[in-house]
Tab-separated table of C-alpha atoms in Angstrom:
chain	number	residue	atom	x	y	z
A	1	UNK	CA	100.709	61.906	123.647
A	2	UNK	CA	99.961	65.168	125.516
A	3	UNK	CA	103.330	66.645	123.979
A	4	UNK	CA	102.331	65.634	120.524
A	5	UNK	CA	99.340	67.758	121.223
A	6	UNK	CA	100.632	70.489	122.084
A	7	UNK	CA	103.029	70.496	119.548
A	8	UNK	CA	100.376	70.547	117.384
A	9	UNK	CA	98.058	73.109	119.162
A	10	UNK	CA	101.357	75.349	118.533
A	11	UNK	CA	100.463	75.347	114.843
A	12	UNK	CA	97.006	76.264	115.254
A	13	UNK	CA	97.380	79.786	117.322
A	14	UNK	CA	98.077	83.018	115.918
A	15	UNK	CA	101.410	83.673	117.318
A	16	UNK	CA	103.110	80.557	115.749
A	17	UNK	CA	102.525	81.572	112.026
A	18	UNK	CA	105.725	82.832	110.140
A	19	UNK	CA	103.907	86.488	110.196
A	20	UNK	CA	102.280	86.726	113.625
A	21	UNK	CA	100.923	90.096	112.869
A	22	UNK	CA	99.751	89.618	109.543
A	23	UNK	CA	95.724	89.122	110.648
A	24	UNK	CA	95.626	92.069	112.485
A	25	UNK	CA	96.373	94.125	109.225
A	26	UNK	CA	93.044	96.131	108.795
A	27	UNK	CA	92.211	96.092	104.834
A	28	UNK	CA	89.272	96.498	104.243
A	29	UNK	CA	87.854	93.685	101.408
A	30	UNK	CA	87.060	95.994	98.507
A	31	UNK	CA	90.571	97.275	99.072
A	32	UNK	CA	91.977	93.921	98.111
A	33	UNK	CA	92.232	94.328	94.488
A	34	UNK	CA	93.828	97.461	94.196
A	35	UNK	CA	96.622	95.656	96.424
A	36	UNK	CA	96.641	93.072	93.428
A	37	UNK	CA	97.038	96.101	91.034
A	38	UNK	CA	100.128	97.478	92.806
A	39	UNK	CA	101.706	94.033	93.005
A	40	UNK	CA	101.407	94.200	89.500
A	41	UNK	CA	101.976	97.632	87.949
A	42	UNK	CA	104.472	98.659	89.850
A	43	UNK	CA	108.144	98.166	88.330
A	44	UNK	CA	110.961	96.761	90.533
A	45	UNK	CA	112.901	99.836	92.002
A	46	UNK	CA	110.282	102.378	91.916
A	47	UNK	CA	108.167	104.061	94.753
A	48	UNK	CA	104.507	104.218	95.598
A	49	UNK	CA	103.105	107.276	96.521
A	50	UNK	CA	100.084	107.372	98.614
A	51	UNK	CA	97.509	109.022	100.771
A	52	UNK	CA	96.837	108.546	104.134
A	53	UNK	CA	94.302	106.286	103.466
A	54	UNK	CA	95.851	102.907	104.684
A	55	UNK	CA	99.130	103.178	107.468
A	56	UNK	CA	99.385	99.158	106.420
A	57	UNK	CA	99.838	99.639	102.933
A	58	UNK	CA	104.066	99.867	103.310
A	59	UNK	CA	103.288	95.827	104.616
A	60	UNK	CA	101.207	94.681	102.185
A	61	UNK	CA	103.229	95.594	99.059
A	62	UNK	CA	106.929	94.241	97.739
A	63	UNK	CA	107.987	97.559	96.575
A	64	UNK	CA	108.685	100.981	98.737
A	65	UNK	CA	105.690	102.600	99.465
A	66	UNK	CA	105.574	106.467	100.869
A	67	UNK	CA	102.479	107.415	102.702
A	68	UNK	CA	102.052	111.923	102.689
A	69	UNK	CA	101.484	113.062	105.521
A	70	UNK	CA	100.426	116.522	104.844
A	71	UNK	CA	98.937	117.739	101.530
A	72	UNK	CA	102.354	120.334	101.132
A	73	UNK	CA	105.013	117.596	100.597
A	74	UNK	CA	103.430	115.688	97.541
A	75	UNK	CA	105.221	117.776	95.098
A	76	UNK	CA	108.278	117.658	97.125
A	77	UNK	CA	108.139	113.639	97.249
A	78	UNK	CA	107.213	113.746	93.256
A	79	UNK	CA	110.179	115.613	92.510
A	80	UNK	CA	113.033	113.878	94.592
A	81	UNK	CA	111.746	110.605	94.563
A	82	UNK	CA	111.224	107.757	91.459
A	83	UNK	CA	107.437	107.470	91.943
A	84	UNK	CA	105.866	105.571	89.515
A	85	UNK	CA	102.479	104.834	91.133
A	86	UNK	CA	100.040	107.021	92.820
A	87	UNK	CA	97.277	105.593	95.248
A	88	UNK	CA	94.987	107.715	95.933
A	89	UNK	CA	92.835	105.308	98.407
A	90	UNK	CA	89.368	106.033	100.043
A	91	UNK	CA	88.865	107.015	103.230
A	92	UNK	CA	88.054	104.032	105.748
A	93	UNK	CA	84.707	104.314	107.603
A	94	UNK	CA	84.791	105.621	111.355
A	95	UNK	CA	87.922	107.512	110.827
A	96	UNK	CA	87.650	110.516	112.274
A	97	UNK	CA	90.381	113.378	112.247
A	98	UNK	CA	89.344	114.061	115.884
A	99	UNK	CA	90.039	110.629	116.829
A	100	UNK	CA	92.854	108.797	114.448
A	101	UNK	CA	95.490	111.574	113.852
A	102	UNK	CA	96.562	109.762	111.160
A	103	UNK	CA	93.644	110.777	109.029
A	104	UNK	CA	94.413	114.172	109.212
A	105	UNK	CA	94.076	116.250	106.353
A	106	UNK	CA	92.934	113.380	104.364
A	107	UNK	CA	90.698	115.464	102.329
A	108	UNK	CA	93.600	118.292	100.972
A	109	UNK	CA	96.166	115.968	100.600
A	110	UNK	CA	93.570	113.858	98.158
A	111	UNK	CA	92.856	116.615	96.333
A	112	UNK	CA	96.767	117.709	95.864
A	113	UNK	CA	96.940	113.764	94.573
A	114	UNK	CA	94.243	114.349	92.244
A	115	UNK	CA	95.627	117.874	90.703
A	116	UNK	CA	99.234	116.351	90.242
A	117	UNK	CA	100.140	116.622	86.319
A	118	UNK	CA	101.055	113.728	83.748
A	119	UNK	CA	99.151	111.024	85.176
A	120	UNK	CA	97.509	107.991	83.590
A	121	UNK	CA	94.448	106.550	85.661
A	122	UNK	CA	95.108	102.526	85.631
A	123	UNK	CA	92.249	101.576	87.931
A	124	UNK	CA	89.424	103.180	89.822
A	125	UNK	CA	87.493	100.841	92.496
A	126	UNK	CA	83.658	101.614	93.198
A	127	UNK	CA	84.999	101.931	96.899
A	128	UNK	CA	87.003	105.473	95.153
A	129	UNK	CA	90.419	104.060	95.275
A	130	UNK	CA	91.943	105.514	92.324
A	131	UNK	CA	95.397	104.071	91.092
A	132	UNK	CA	97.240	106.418	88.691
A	133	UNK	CA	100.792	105.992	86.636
A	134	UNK	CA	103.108	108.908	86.308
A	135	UNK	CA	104.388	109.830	83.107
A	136	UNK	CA	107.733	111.512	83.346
């Protein structure tokens, strides 16, 4: 009996699901349908290009997802990669540049996002996660 419980208690902790990290993933909830979106609109092969808005987003997608890291290499990643998708996410509350490095010109490299050419807007959240389609 007290091996069949345990056996059991196994099951019930964190670190005995198939993906033991997977509830520590921070998304935040209103971020949860443009994840649905990307599932969906993106086409197999292809690259998502996105701002530093979520480091969890490579995880939470099936196709390859590149997160720019400084406002200067989104051309350079338009041009030598097959993007198809741009996320252009909000920024998370109590982020801080200061504090999370990874937030780090989150503001410029939005706006570089934003002024890229040939793009069709498929979805914008009221959180300001805007999800765009590039039309080469």
């Amino acid at each position: 009996l007290l091996l069949y419980i345990d056996w059991h208690a196994s099951f019930q902790r964190p670190f005995a699901l198939p993906d033991p990290y997977k509830p520590l993933i921070r998304v935040q909830h209103e971020e949860e349908l443009a994840l649905a979106i990307l599932r969906d609109a993106t086409p197999p092969g292809t690259t998502i290009l996105a701002n530093n808005s979520n480091p969890y987003l490579p995880f939470l997608v099936q196709e390859k997802v590149i997160i720019v890291p400084h406002p200067d290499q989104v051309t350079t990643f338009i041009s030598s990669q097959p993007i198809s998708l741009l996320y252009i996410g909000s920024r998370p509350p109590l982020t801080p540049e200061d504090i999370y490095p990874f937030y780090v010109s989150f503001d410029a490299i939005r706006e570089q996002m934003m002024a890229t050419p040939n793009k069709e807007k498929i979805e914008e959240l009221p959180s300001g996660t805007e999800i765009y389609r590039l039309n080469r």
